[in-house]
XYZ file of C-alpha atoms in Angstrom:
749
model
C 0.000 0.000 0.000
C 2.811 2.392 0.919
C 4.573 1.739 -2.381
C 1.371 2.511 -4.254
C 0.995 5.813 -2.397
C 4.623 6.674 -3.110
C 4.066 6.053 -6.810
C 1.066 8.347 -6.785
C 3.152 11.024 -5.090
C 5.901 10.628 -7.685
C 3.378 10.925 -10.499
C 1.867 14.027 -8.947
C 5.286 15.555 -8.446
C 6.273 14.750 -12.030
C 3.075 16.302 -13.358
C 3.587 19.403 -11.233
C 7.151 19.726 -12.494
C 6.023 19.484 -16.100
C 3.376 22.150 -15.508
C 5.914 24.427 -13.882
C 8.336 23.885 -16.700
C 5.683 25.079 -19.132
C 5.847 28.616 -17.696
C 9.621 28.409 -17.620
C 9.593 27.283 -21.233
C 7.114 29.856 -22.529
C 8.276 32.882 -20.510
C 11.697 34.394 -19.969
C 12.374 35.467 -16.364
C 14.907 34.797 -13.644
C 13.827 33.719 -10.179
C 17.351 34.238 -8.868
C 16.921 37.985 -9.350
C 15.220 40.175 -6.792
C 11.480 40.590 -7.509
C 10.409 44.089 -8.498
C 7.500 44.035 -6.037
C 5.402 42.183 -3.501
C 1.648 41.665 -3.258
C 0.916 39.941 0.020
C 3.007 36.781 0.042
C 3.408 36.811 -3.734
C 6.724 37.877 -5.272
C 6.304 39.676 -8.601
C 8.771 39.129 -11.463
C 8.867 40.882 -14.803
C 8.829 38.383 -17.681
C 8.520 38.243 -21.456
C 6.553 35.704 -23.442
C 8.939 33.991 -25.836
C 6.637 33.691 -28.850
C 4.985 37.126 -28.807
C 7.503 39.184 -26.792
C 4.584 40.305 -24.632
C 5.681 41.717 -21.280
C 3.884 40.049 -18.357
C 4.179 39.578 -14.599
C 4.865 36.190 -13.020
C 3.469 35.728 -9.503
C 5.503 33.282 -7.408
C 5.080 31.974 -3.870
C 8.114 30.093 -2.643
C 7.106 27.349 -0.224
C 10.432 27.697 1.503
C 8.695 30.607 3.228
C 7.487 28.064 5.806
C 11.071 27.059 6.593
C 12.380 30.532 7.378
C 13.093 31.586 10.939
C 10.049 32.320 13.022
C 7.648 30.995 10.409
C 9.101 27.540 10.885
C 8.523 27.757 14.620
C 5.050 29.329 14.587
C 3.271 27.843 11.586
C 2.056 24.332 12.145
C 1.118 22.102 9.249
C -2.527 23.154 9.649
C -1.595 26.843 9.421
C 0.561 26.196 6.378
C -2.405 24.609 4.659
C -4.501 27.695 5.488
C -1.921 29.949 3.818
C -1.762 27.744 0.721
C -5.565 27.656 0.450
C -5.699 31.436 0.766
C -3.213 31.910 -2.079
C -4.972 29.340 -4.269
C -8.306 31.043 -3.709
C -6.867 34.377 -4.803
C -5.420 32.924 -8.034
C -8.550 30.931 -8.860
C -10.873 33.911 -8.316
C -8.703 36.061 -10.601
C -8.808 33.340 -13.239
C -12.561 32.967 -13.015
C -13.543 36.636 -13.056
C -13.566 38.583 -16.312
C -13.893 42.376 -16.143
C -11.835 45.275 -17.564
C -10.887 46.322 -14.023
C -10.054 42.845 -12.683
C -6.408 41.893 -13.067
C -6.189 39.692 -16.166
C -4.751 36.204 -15.738
C -2.790 34.881 -18.725
C -1.603 31.538 -17.329
C -3.578 29.857 -14.496
C -2.120 28.681 -11.230
C 0.536 25.976 -11.406
C 1.728 24.184 -8.302
C 4.945 22.295 -7.872
C 6.650 20.798 -4.864
C 8.491 24.050 -4.181
C 6.212 26.867 -5.357
C 2.931 28.275 -6.585
C 3.018 30.270 -9.797
C 0.699 32.035 -12.242
C 1.016 34.737 -14.913
C -0.946 37.988 -15.323
C -0.846 41.067 -17.498
C 2.055 43.390 -16.780
C 1.887 45.051 -13.373
C 3.946 48.167 -12.650
C 3.164 48.599 -8.955
C 0.468 48.360 -6.350
C -1.420 51.371 -5.038
C 0.303 50.809 -1.703
C 3.671 51.204 -3.442
C 2.645 54.579 -4.853
C 1.016 56.177 -1.804
C 3.069 54.744 1.053
C 6.162 56.902 1.703
C 7.696 54.132 3.828
C 8.211 52.007 0.728
C 11.923 51.524 0.043
C 11.780 52.923 -3.489
C 10.480 56.255 -2.166
C 13.920 56.887 -0.659
C 15.112 58.195 -4.050
C 12.435 60.902 -4.319
C 9.352 58.913 -5.286
C 8.340 55.467 -6.432
C 10.143 54.685 -9.669
C 8.898 52.576 -12.556
C 11.460 51.883 -15.307
C 13.524 54.810 -14.056
C 10.649 57.338 -14.029
C 9.070 58.711 -10.879
C 5.467 57.477 -10.681
C 3.473 60.064 -8.751
C -0.313 60.017 -8.640
C -2.134 63.256 -9.455
C -5.792 64.146 -8.899
C -6.821 63.024 -12.359
C -5.292 59.561 -11.977
C -6.918 59.153 -8.570
C -10.261 60.203 -10.059
C -9.853 57.691 -12.855
C -8.664 54.933 -10.518
C -11.390 55.298 -7.914
C -13.969 55.302 -10.676
C -12.531 52.050 -12.069
C -12.554 50.381 -8.638
C -16.125 51.466 -7.989
C -17.179 49.972 -11.323
C -15.527 46.630 -10.666
C -17.169 46.471 -7.231
C -20.505 46.890 -8.970
C -19.609 43.931 -11.184
C -18.664 41.773 -8.194
C -21.883 42.598 -6.332
C -24.380 42.506 -9.190
C -22.950 39.894 -11.542
C -20.507 37.702 -9.620
C -22.537 37.922 -6.364
C -19.473 37.996 -4.174
C -17.953 40.368 -1.631
C -14.298 41.234 -2.056
C -13.672 41.441 1.684
C -10.121 42.878 1.545
C -10.203 46.188 -0.305
C -6.834 47.676 0.725
C -4.148 49.614 -1.230
C -2.091 46.427 -1.676
C -5.056 44.785 -3.477
C -5.142 47.483 -6.166
C -2.595 46.898 -8.949
C -1.485 49.439 -11.571
C -1.004 47.971 -15.041
C 1.157 49.202 -17.928
C -1.573 51.558 -19.164
C -1.962 53.153 -15.737
C -5.325 51.484 -15.098
C -6.236 50.391 -11.594
C -6.920 46.653 -11.501
C -8.430 44.811 -8.571
C -6.651 41.786 -7.090
C -6.257 40.386 -3.592
C -9.246 38.045 -3.827
C -7.986 35.678 -1.143
C -10.780 36.654 1.256
C -13.568 36.936 -1.352
C -16.727 35.101 -0.356
C -20.394 34.868 -1.221
C -22.659 37.677 -0.128
C -23.988 37.241 3.394
C -21.485 34.552 4.346
C -20.227 34.759 7.908
C -16.674 34.354 9.158
C -17.173 34.947 12.848
C -16.084 37.912 14.932
C -12.801 39.407 13.832
C -9.767 38.349 15.783
C -6.199 39.057 14.775
C -3.884 36.037 14.957
C -0.417 37.180 15.939
C 1.051 33.805 15.052
C 0.102 34.258 11.407
C 1.738 36.645 8.963
C 0.003 40.014 8.526
C -0.183 39.336 4.757
C -2.416 36.339 5.424
C -4.984 38.334 7.441
C -7.408 41.106 6.663
C -6.414 44.630 7.721
C -8.678 45.704 10.530
C -8.479 49.426 9.753
C -10.097 48.855 6.287
C -12.980 46.613 7.488
C -16.589 47.663 8.004
C -18.005 47.585 11.584
C -20.449 44.758 10.810
C -17.565 42.572 9.690
C -15.504 43.326 12.782
C -18.249 42.962 15.361
C -20.766 40.594 13.699
C -18.514 38.603 11.375
C -20.875 39.083 8.400
C -19.951 40.490 4.986
C -22.399 42.357 2.776
C -22.011 44.375 -0.405
C -22.214 47.473 1.757
C -19.115 46.237 3.608
C -17.079 46.789 0.449
C -18.503 50.325 0.221
C -17.110 51.133 3.667
C -13.732 49.757 2.576
C -13.963 51.891 -0.587
C -14.280 54.999 1.588
C -11.189 53.960 3.558
C -9.322 53.279 0.303
C -10.214 56.723 -1.102
C -8.903 58.338 2.081
C -5.688 56.304 1.966
C -4.804 57.608 -1.516
C -4.508 61.112 -0.031
C -3.273 60.069 3.433
C -0.026 58.219 2.664
C -1.766 54.866 2.423
C -3.317 55.054 5.877
C -6.971 54.466 6.712
C -8.957 57.018 8.757
C -9.289 54.148 11.259
C -5.606 53.795 12.082
C -5.938 51.139 14.808
C -2.976 48.804 14.152
C -5.147 45.652 14.267
C -6.411 46.460 17.775
C -10.197 46.034 18.048
C -10.398 48.403 21.023
C -8.547 51.110 19.132
C -10.794 50.446 16.162
C -13.916 51.137 18.256
C -12.464 54.422 19.561
C -11.457 55.605 16.069
C -14.893 54.702 14.754
C -16.581 56.957 17.335
C -14.649 60.025 16.178
C -14.525 59.111 12.511
C -16.455 62.161 11.285
C -13.815 64.471 12.786
C -10.832 62.430 11.695
C -7.818 64.419 10.615
C -7.461 62.093 7.599
C -10.666 63.407 6.049
C -9.252 66.949 5.930
C -6.675 65.701 3.398
C -9.393 64.900 0.886
C -10.383 67.274 -1.934
C -13.513 69.188 -1.012
C -15.575 67.509 -3.724
C -14.610 64.052 -2.433
C -15.074 64.695 1.282
C -18.862 64.379 1.466
C -19.089 61.229 -0.698
C -16.430 59.540 1.445
C -18.214 60.458 4.689
C -21.378 58.928 3.237
C -19.488 55.719 2.406
C -18.099 55.554 5.955
C -21.493 55.540 7.642
C -21.628 53.045 10.513
C -25.075 51.858 9.453
C -24.760 49.772 6.254
C -28.163 50.948 5.007
C -27.127 54.606 5.223
C -24.074 54.274 3.026
C -23.838 55.880 -0.386
C -24.507 53.494 -3.274
C -21.937 52.869 -5.979
C -24.037 54.663 -8.601
C -24.393 57.709 -6.355
C -20.668 57.695 -5.683
C -19.892 57.566 -9.424
C -22.272 60.481 -10.105
C -20.731 62.699 -7.436
C -19.214 66.041 -8.419
C -15.736 64.632 -7.778
C -15.990 62.733 -11.058
C -17.690 65.606 -12.893
C -14.558 66.399 -14.902
C -14.164 66.667 -18.667
C -10.935 64.664 -18.632
C -12.489 61.806 -16.696
C -15.525 61.915 -18.960
C -13.332 61.913 -22.078
C -11.366 58.932 -20.820
C -14.557 57.023 -19.995
C -15.904 57.777 -23.458
C -12.653 56.611 -25.065
C -12.826 53.319 -23.178
C -16.336 52.728 -24.534
C -15.667 54.139 -28.003
C -16.099 50.803 -29.771
C -19.745 50.782 -28.739
C -20.493 54.223 -30.210
C -21.921 54.900 -33.706
C -19.580 56.178 -36.387
C -20.782 59.779 -36.383
C -20.207 60.054 -32.623
C -16.772 58.479 -32.955
C -15.843 61.134 -35.524
C -17.195 63.938 -33.317
C -15.196 62.621 -30.357
C -11.949 62.386 -32.327
C -12.419 65.897 -33.704
C -12.911 67.355 -30.229
C -10.206 65.345 -28.439
C -7.268 67.618 -29.458
C -8.782 70.440 -27.393
C -8.272 68.523 -24.127
C -5.225 66.335 -24.827
C -2.818 68.955 -23.500
C -4.591 68.846 -20.109
C -3.918 65.156 -19.483
C -0.839 64.106 -17.487
C 1.903 62.943 -19.816
C 1.992 59.521 -18.190
C -1.712 59.075 -18.924
C -1.155 60.181 -22.499
C 1.666 57.682 -22.976
C 0.309 54.669 -21.182
C -3.449 55.013 -21.501
C -4.639 57.291 -24.300
C -2.014 56.528 -26.948
C -2.563 52.730 -26.807
C -6.328 53.281 -26.926
C -6.018 55.498 -29.991
C -3.703 53.052 -31.734
C -6.248 50.318 -31.087
C -8.763 52.419 -33.038
C -6.509 52.530 -36.129
C -7.884 49.158 -37.196
C -10.978 51.138 -38.241
C -9.618 52.587 -41.499
C -12.598 54.886 -41.995
C -11.763 56.547 -38.671
C -8.045 56.950 -39.438
C -8.221 60.556 -40.754
C -9.714 61.635 -37.417
C -7.615 59.398 -35.153
C -4.138 60.108 -36.522
C -4.015 63.861 -35.660
C -4.509 62.924 -32.003
C -1.833 60.242 -32.249
C 0.703 62.722 -33.610
C -0.105 65.258 -30.884
C 0.884 62.654 -28.278
C 3.951 61.516 -30.237
C 5.221 65.097 -30.058
C 5.632 64.618 -26.287
C 7.435 61.257 -26.481
C 11.142 60.688 -26.255
C 12.802 58.747 -29.058
C 13.018 55.673 -26.836
C 9.358 55.891 -25.790
C 8.342 56.435 -29.411
C 10.099 53.239 -30.501
C 8.414 51.207 -27.752
C 4.946 52.747 -27.452
C 4.107 54.219 -30.853
C 6.089 52.672 -33.688
C 4.627 49.135 -33.506
C 1.111 50.519 -33.932
C 2.155 53.022 -36.599
C 3.637 50.251 -38.720
C 0.167 48.806 -39.075
C -1.098 52.191 -40.253
C 1.740 52.668 -42.734
C 1.081 49.252 -44.261
C -2.592 49.961 -45.011
C -3.231 49.491 -48.734
C -5.080 52.400 -50.360
C -5.746 54.382 -47.151
C -8.227 57.274 -47.142
C -6.634 60.300 -48.867
C -6.921 62.410 -45.739
C -4.947 59.793 -43.803
C -2.062 60.031 -46.260
C -2.158 63.819 -46.037
C -2.013 63.734 -42.222
C 0.975 61.362 -42.305
C 2.777 63.468 -44.921
C 2.184 66.603 -42.853
C 3.899 64.926 -39.910
C 6.909 63.466 -41.736
C 9.369 65.890 -40.042
C 8.024 64.751 -36.659
C 8.442 61.090 -37.585
C 11.923 61.827 -38.878
C 12.907 63.330 -35.506
C 11.447 60.527 -33.416
C 12.272 57.391 -35.423
C 15.685 55.848 -35.905
C 17.148 56.515 -39.343
C 16.881 52.894 -40.469
C 13.281 52.605 -39.234
C 12.359 55.857 -40.964
C 13.772 54.610 -44.268
C 12.252 51.138 -44.066
C 8.809 51.893 -42.611
C 7.945 55.558 -43.203
C 9.449 56.467 -46.586
C 7.390 53.861 -48.488
C 4.366 55.979 -47.553
C 5.961 58.864 -49.476
C 6.723 56.688 -52.494
C 3.129 55.474 -52.595
C 1.762 58.983 -52.187
C 3.727 60.202 -55.210
C 1.853 57.634 -57.319
C -1.525 58.249 -55.656
C -4.368 59.090 -57.994
C -5.675 61.870 -55.739
C -4.136 65.241 -56.752
C -4.145 66.612 -53.193
C -2.086 63.637 -51.992
C 0.368 64.085 -54.877
C 0.801 67.784 -54.050
C 1.353 67.043 -50.370
C 3.942 64.383 -51.215
C 5.785 66.826 -53.517
C 5.832 69.392 -50.728
C 7.155 66.851 -48.212
C 10.040 65.371 -50.206
C 12.584 68.249 -49.998
C 12.478 68.315 -46.180
C 13.341 64.607 -45.909
C 15.573 64.173 -48.971
C 18.702 64.094 -46.801
C 17.323 61.097 -44.907
C 16.771 59.051 -48.044
C 19.256 56.573 -49.368
C 20.922 57.966 -52.495
C 19.832 54.963 -54.531
C 16.199 55.257 -53.384
C 16.187 58.973 -54.084
C 17.328 58.405 -57.674
C 15.320 55.257 -58.415
C 12.165 55.682 -56.317
C 11.570 59.414 -55.913
C 13.155 61.179 -58.890
C 11.356 59.121 -61.583
C 8.018 59.685 -59.845
C 8.593 63.428 -59.545
C 9.675 63.596 -63.195
C 6.510 61.724 -64.174
C 4.296 64.108 -62.207
C 6.062 67.108 -63.728
C 5.782 65.806 -67.265
C 2.158 64.716 -67.010
C 0.893 67.633 -64.926
C -1.991 69.385 -66.605
C -2.512 71.852 -63.754
C -0.118 74.774 -63.474
C 0.074 74.628 -59.670
C 1.125 70.965 -59.721
C 3.816 71.635 -62.322
C 5.233 74.438 -60.198
C 4.972 72.192 -57.104
C 6.974 69.495 -58.902
C 9.602 72.085 -59.889
C 9.919 73.187 -56.266
C 10.294 69.550 -55.248
C 13.089 69.044 -57.774
C 14.664 72.283 -56.595
C 14.693 71.053 -53.000
C 16.126 67.677 -54.007
C 19.120 69.067 -55.910
C 21.436 69.200 -52.909
C 20.963 65.440 -52.469
C 21.077 64.332 -56.122
C 24.654 65.079 -57.108
C 26.047 66.792 -60.221
C 25.876 63.808 -62.541
C 22.172 63.182 -61.871
C 21.400 66.887 -62.266
C 23.210 67.105 -65.598
C 21.856 63.823 -66.966
C 18.261 64.015 -65.732
C 17.172 67.348 -64.273
C 18.579 69.768 -66.859
C 17.284 67.747 -69.864
C 13.873 67.594 -68.157
C 13.817 71.376 -67.823
C 14.995 71.973 -71.385
C 12.192 69.762 -72.712
C 9.558 71.848 -70.917
C 6.971 73.178 -73.336
C 4.978 75.283 -70.881
C 5.566 78.995 -71.322
C 3.653 80.181 -68.276
C 5.405 82.838 -66.212
C 5.260 80.811 -62.997
C 6.964 77.810 -64.570
C 9.593 79.895 -66.362
C 10.534 81.853 -63.248
C 10.686 78.665 -61.159
C 13.010 77.159 -63.769
C 15.137 80.319 -63.627
C 15.650 79.876 -59.882
C 16.639 76.246 -60.409
C 19.057 77.040 -63.235
C 20.634 79.820 -61.222
C 21.193 77.764 -58.085
C 22.446 74.671 -59.870
C 24.766 76.859 -61.958
C 26.222 78.588 -58.914
C 26.334 75.634 -56.514
C 25.743 72.161 -57.873
C 27.437 71.790 -61.298
C 30.861 72.567 -62.730
C 31.666 75.445 -65.077
C 31.687 73.247 -68.196
C 28.074 72.160 -67.662
C 27.148 75.767 -66.890
C 28.631 76.945 -70.183
C 27.319 74.096 -72.336
C 23.942 73.339 -70.738
C 22.649 76.059 -68.437
C 23.618 79.306 -70.152
C 22.153 78.297 -73.544
C 18.944 77.217 -71.799
C 18.737 80.529 -69.932
C 19.213 82.566 -73.112
C 16.505 80.520 -74.788
C 14.094 81.172 -71.936
C 15.052 84.844 -71.780
C 13.953 85.293 -75.369
C 10.386 84.343 -74.467
C 8.242 87.244 -75.656
C 5.771 86.686 -72.836
C 8.246 87.972 -70.262
C 7.886 91.524 -69.053
C 10.833 93.869 -68.654
C 11.471 93.049 -65.004
C 11.421 89.320 -65.686
C 13.810 89.735 -68.628
C 16.169 91.775 -66.455
C 15.999 89.022 -63.854
C 17.191 86.556 -66.496
C 20.037 88.901 -67.447
C 21.183 89.149 -63.841
C 21.325 85.364 -63.558
C 23.075 84.972 -66.921
C 25.737 87.551 -66.089
C 26.309 86.003 -62.699
C 26.862 82.570 -64.255
C 29.022 83.970 -67.074
C 31.175 85.702 -64.507
C 31.605 82.452 -62.637
C 32.539 80.563 -65.807
C 34.985 83.306 -66.827
C 36.784 83.415 -63.483
C 37.039 79.649 -63.086
C 38.138 79.045 -66.674
C 40.872 81.694 -66.471
C 42.028 80.257 -63.178
C 42.113 76.791 -64.715
C 44.111 77.923 -67.744
C 46.569 79.848 -65.591
C 47.133 76.747 -63.553
C 47.817 74.777 -66.736
C 50.299 77.412 -67.947
C 52.294 77.094 -64.735
C 53.187 73.531 -65.655
C 56.975 73.128 -66.367
C 57.788 71.450 -69.702
C 61.179 70.214 -71.044
C 62.195 68.559 -74.302
C 65.363 66.466 -74.325
C 67.226 64.500 -76.958
C 67.940 61.024 -75.732
C 70.392 58.636 -77.360
C 68.513 55.415 -77.994
C 71.054 53.587 -80.043
C 70.653 50.674 -77.683
C 66.927 50.969 -77.481
C 65.958 49.389 -80.795
C 67.964 47.387 -83.341
C 66.221 47.031 -86.693
C 66.307 43.890 -88.735
C 68.293 44.398 -92.018
C 65.757 42.340 -93.910
C 63.106 44.958 -93.257
C 64.895 47.972 -94.794
C 66.084 46.713 -98.174
C 63.730 47.995 -100.883
C 60.770 46.206 -99.387
C 62.424 42.803 -99.772
C 62.354 40.117 -97.100
C 59.847 37.627 -95.826
C 58.287 39.829 -93.112
C 54.761 40.914 -93.905
C 53.671 44.521 -93.588
C 51.386 43.753 -90.634
C 54.305 42.268 -88.746
C 56.383 45.310 -89.495
C 53.934 47.904 -88.203
C 52.994 45.738 -85.201
C 56.673 45.482 -84.278
C 56.769 41.680 -84.121
C 59.694 41.510 -86.622
C 62.007 43.440 -84.329
C 64.295 41.147 -82.374
C 64.194 43.419 -79.292
C 61.540 45.587 -77.681
C 62.432 49.189 -76.845
C 63.711 49.883 -73.381
C 61.777 53.169 -73.379
C 59.045 54.108 -75.765
C 60.405 56.922 -78.003
C 58.028 59.742 -78.844
C 58.799 59.616 -82.620
C 56.735 59.442 -85.763
C 57.586 56.560 -88.095
C 56.655 58.739 -91.125
C 59.665 60.989 -90.691
C 61.530 62.670 -93.538
C 65.257 62.075 -93.838
C 67.658 64.826 -92.908
C 71.345 65.253 -93.598
C 72.111 67.926 -90.983
C 72.541 67.932 -87.259
C 70.679 70.572 -85.282
C 70.482 70.507 -81.482
C 67.082 71.032 -79.940
C 66.741 73.743 -77.330
C 65.223 72.958 -73.945
C 61.614 73.963 -73.354
C 58.809 74.002 -75.886
C 59.955 74.117 -79.518
C 57.105 76.118 -80.999
C 58.592 76.167 -84.494
C 58.903 72.387 -84.564
C 57.067 70.618 -87.349
C 53.627 69.085 -86.740
C 53.227 65.482 -85.784
C 53.502 64.576 -89.415
C 57.325 64.644 -89.170
C 59.929 63.557 -86.643
C 63.659 63.092 -86.240
C 65.275 60.415 -88.344
C 67.503 57.690 -86.997
C 70.472 56.228 -88.822
C 72.744 53.325 -88.112
C 70.374 51.962 -85.556
C 70.396 55.288 -83.668
C 67.077 56.967 -83.009
C 66.275 60.256 -81.327
C 63.375 60.248 -78.783
C 61.644 63.291 -77.347
C 60.641 63.161 -73.639
C 58.106 65.698 -72.377
C 57.940 66.315 -68.613
C 54.867 68.087 -67.124
C 55.390 69.212 -63.582
C 51.710 69.492 -62.565
C 49.368 68.230 -65.299
C 48.827 65.217 -67.524
C 46.677 64.366 -70.537
C 45.003 61.214 -71.754
C 44.876 60.467 -75.494
C 41.408 60.379 -77.032
C 41.318 56.823 -78.496
C 44.804 57.153 -80.170
C 43.574 59.859 -82.520
C 46.910 61.487 -83.262
C 45.325 64.205 -85.330
C 43.588 65.555 -82.247
C 46.747 66.078 -80.212
C 47.306 69.535 -81.750
C 44.301 70.841 -79.850
C 46.089 70.209 -76.524
C 49.142 72.379 -77.436
C 49.485 75.576 -75.349
C 48.333 78.815 -76.959
C 49.264 81.268 -78.326
C 51.667 79.489 -80.667
C 54.606 81.369 -82.287
C 54.903 81.378 -86.068
C 56.468 78.130 -87.290
C 60.085 78.174 -88.445
C 60.684 78.059 -92.195
C 63.935 76.185 -91.785
C 63.854 72.604 -93.025
C 63.598 69.868 -90.502
C 66.899 68.421 -91.553
C 68.711 71.551 -90.433
C 67.286 71.260 -86.879
C 67.727 67.590 -86.069
C 71.001 65.680 -86.093
C 71.442 62.575 -88.300
C 74.451 60.870 -89.895
C 73.201 58.365 -92.430
C 70.028 58.722 -94.534
C 67.478 55.977 -94.270
C 66.985 53.673 -97.146
C 64.138 54.290 -99.563
C 62.422 51.176 -98.275
C 62.328 52.492 -94.691
C 61.076 55.882 -95.809
C 58.342 54.279 -97.891
C 57.270 52.035 -95.003
C 57.007 54.924 -92.585
C 54.925 56.951 -94.995
C 52.544 54.064 -95.386
C 52.336 53.691 -91.587
């Protein structure tokens, strides 16, 4: 029998381990790290779901709690079972209940040999953390969440108390239970800043009795109800009613303004509780409340349960009569409203957005608005509000809170035209907030699509937006995605305003296009323009002038821009002032060309040039069979290609093979020989001795144009002196005339 029981225990333990491992497998968290918070006996750990990267909170109770110090001595096995049952009841009630203001359970309770564990939506803190100055994180100047101080203001308290009152109505009317432990530690703040109700360990059916209250000093305080938040009928009669939660709600409202303390500050002493109850109406704690909240709280704290304010009366009190609270309530229920009321709400929301606390804007309103973007018909009215909030975000907050939702908006196929216009109007804002790579990959495609949109207003807005963001575009995308679209719009534009808008877009893009693209694409586009309207012509003038002064070199100015300007200036539709404006631009560009060309030529003239005669008798030995009256076996092609020569030249001589023979020796002076013959003649070599000319440029060099020797004369410096009339033979030294065969071969070459 014992072995059978042991097997059952092993199976149960194995099953519990596998269940526990499921949370460990599906969520990333580290139990060895310090928890970010406590809620009763639960330790709270921040975790991330592996598949969806959803941030959640893992609630863990370590059963080694029973083995620590005094707990091990005081808690008998029966008491340990009471604690475990209390924790299980809390987790199971949370799992069972479904309401917007009940903490949402994502993974139900899992029990293993060493712990209890379940997973909920992300929790930032409890209300006790935020209002209790004794909390350890308040030592640094306030309770901090992700590095930011989390301080409650009047609006957030209004919103939170309203949410708690609504969930109490759900518990009483629908779930038919009494919470029984409404204290600051039972109220959790989620990532959106909403107040969520937890702490259901003491929840029970309405009218159930638990006996007269008695504090057990052998049990942990976290496992017992706080006396100073309990209604008198619970303390003295041991019975819980719906009205009991209303009394606790009054204590909770007071605690939010009184450092987390109840007006019945009795430290779990029933005698002190009775004394505090007698002077409750004059309690100093009530003076801390806002005037509009004081009377409703006093009505909730009535000793007689039948005299207490109802939840509906509390919600209709003047304390909640605030436009911000009303706007937030309407936003939460927006999905239930008809379309015309949704549009009216979105149109009016910008007037009050600036009055909301920034934390509420970031964590509550922005996510709610982004949720509404799935309704594409509502996008033109939702997006202006989204961008107003984005203006207040840091770059880091934008990437986390806004960009994931905006990606869904940017990917909408064929959005309403007004939506595209709103996005294009806010491109500079998106450029400031988004990382450069995200802006290029996710935002710029909206611009590309807008340039091809069939709606003229969207096209115009896209043309206006491009110049401001051109620097952020990849050079390739700018030339392949944007420029062709802008050129198409310019060419096909049948409306004068759109043509001018396209010209302004091109004008703004020039600084990012580069000279080659301007010369090859922009200038030809302008020169092909047939429109003779003044607005177009003057816009083209501004473009020509700026590109001629800034973006292109002098050669393109002289060859492309100045002729185009003169052509446009001769338009008879121009008035005198417009013609003079053309002349000013032309003269300015001509002056630039003149100065830069002179400077260039002067720089070329400063180059040092020398001509030397070099003895190359060893450089090239000719084959005798080649120079005897055309005889020999070598073909002409071999001769001119040089393959018949037994040796290659050591240095390539600058000589012309079609040289005339000379019988005199004339030394060549250093420097340029201006009276030298043209390239049709050259020195003549005899007895295997050739004369080569070496030219040395100190600063400049030239590249032959496809071996066209006839074109070399155009590169000679000017002005050129008159050529010498002396024969070539009198200026170059030679000893033996070349044979007739060699002369004939060189002439043919």
